[in-house]
Coordinates of C-alpha atoms in Angstrom, one line a residue:
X1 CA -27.5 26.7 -118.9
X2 CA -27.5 29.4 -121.2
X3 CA -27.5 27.2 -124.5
X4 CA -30.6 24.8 -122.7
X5 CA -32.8 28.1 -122.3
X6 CA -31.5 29.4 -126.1
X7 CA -32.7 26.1 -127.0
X8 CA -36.0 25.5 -125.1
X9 CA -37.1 29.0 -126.3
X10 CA -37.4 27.8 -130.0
X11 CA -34.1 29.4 -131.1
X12 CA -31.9 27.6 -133.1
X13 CA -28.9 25.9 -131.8
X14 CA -26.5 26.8 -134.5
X15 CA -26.9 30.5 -133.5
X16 CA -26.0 30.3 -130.0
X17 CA -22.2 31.1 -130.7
X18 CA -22.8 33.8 -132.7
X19 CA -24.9 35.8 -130.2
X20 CA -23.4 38.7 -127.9
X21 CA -24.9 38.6 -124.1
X22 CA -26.8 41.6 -124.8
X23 CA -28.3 40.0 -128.4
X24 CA -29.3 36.4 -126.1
X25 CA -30.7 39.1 -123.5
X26 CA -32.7 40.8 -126.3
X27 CA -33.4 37.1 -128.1
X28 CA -34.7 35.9 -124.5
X29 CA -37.2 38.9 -123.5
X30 CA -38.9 38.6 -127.2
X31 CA -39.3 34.7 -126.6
X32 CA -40.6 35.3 -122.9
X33 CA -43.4 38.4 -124.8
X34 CA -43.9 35.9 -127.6
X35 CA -44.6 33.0 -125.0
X36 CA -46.7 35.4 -122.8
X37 CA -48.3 36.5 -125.8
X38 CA -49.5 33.1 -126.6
X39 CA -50.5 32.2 -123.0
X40 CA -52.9 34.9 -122.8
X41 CA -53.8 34.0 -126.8
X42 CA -55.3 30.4 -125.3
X43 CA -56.5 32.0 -122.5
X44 CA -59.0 34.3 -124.4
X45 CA -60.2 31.0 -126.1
X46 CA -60.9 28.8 -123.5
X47 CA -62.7 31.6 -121.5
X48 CA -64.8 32.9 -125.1
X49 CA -65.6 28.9 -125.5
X50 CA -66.5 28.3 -121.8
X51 CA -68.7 31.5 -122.4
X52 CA -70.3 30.4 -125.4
X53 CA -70.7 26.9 -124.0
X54 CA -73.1 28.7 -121.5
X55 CA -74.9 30.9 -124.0
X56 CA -78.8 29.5 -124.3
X57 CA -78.3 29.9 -128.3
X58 CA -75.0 31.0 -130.5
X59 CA -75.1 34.6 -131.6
X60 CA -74.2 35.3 -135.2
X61 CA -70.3 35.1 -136.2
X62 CA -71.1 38.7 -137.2
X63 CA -72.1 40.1 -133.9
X64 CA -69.6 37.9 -131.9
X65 CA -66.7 39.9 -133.9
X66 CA -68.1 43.2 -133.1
X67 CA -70.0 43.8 -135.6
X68 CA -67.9 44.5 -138.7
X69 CA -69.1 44.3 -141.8
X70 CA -66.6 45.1 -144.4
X71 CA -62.7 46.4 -144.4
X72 CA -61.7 48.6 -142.0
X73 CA -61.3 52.1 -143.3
X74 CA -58.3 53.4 -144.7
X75 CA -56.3 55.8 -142.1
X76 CA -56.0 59.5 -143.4
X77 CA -52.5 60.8 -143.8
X78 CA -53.0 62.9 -140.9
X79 CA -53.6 60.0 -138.6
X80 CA -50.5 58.4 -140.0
X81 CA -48.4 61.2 -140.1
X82 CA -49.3 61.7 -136.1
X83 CA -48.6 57.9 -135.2
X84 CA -45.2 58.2 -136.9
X85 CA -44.2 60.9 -135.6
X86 CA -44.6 59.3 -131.8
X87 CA -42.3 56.2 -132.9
X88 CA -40.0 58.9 -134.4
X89 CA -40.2 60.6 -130.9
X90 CA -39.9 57.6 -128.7
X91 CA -37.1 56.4 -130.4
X92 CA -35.2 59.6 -130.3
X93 CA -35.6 59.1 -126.6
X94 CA -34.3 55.5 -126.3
X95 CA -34.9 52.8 -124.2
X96 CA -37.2 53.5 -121.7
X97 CA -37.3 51.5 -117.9
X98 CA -37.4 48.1 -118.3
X99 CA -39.8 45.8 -116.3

């Protein structure tokens, strides 16, 4: 049923009645990309800890992390200005196809 799934997907129970079909729909899809999210989360671990189970000796934390040694740099307003402006964009255009 509708309430099990609301449930089982970590929502609380209290909410369910409140919720319009579209909201559940919405609710739903970010459980399943959270859940997905996760899956693939584990994933990357058990295939880094197989891989470094196999490695003849540990490489440094540093390396293993690509290498960074200090904060990343602080974007330039340019950079900033150009990323907003795409979410500005691709919200004027609304919902693209869904998959």
């Amino acid at each position: 049923s509708l309430f099990e799934a609301h449930v089982a997907a970590g929502f609380d129970p209290a909410s369910f009645q409140d919720l319009s079909l579209r909201e559940y729909g919405l609710a739903m899809r970010g459980a399943r990309a959270r859940i997905r999210a996760e899956h693939e989360a584990r994933a990357w671990l058990a295939w880094h800890v197989e891989a470094l189970h196999r490695c003849r000796s540990l490489p440094s934390f540093r390396s293993f992390l690509g290498g960074r040694t200090g904060p990343e740099a602080a974007q330039g307003g340019a950079e900033m200005q150009a990323m907003f402006d795409t979410v500005a964009t691709a919200w004027a255009r609304g919902p693209g196809p869904r998959g």
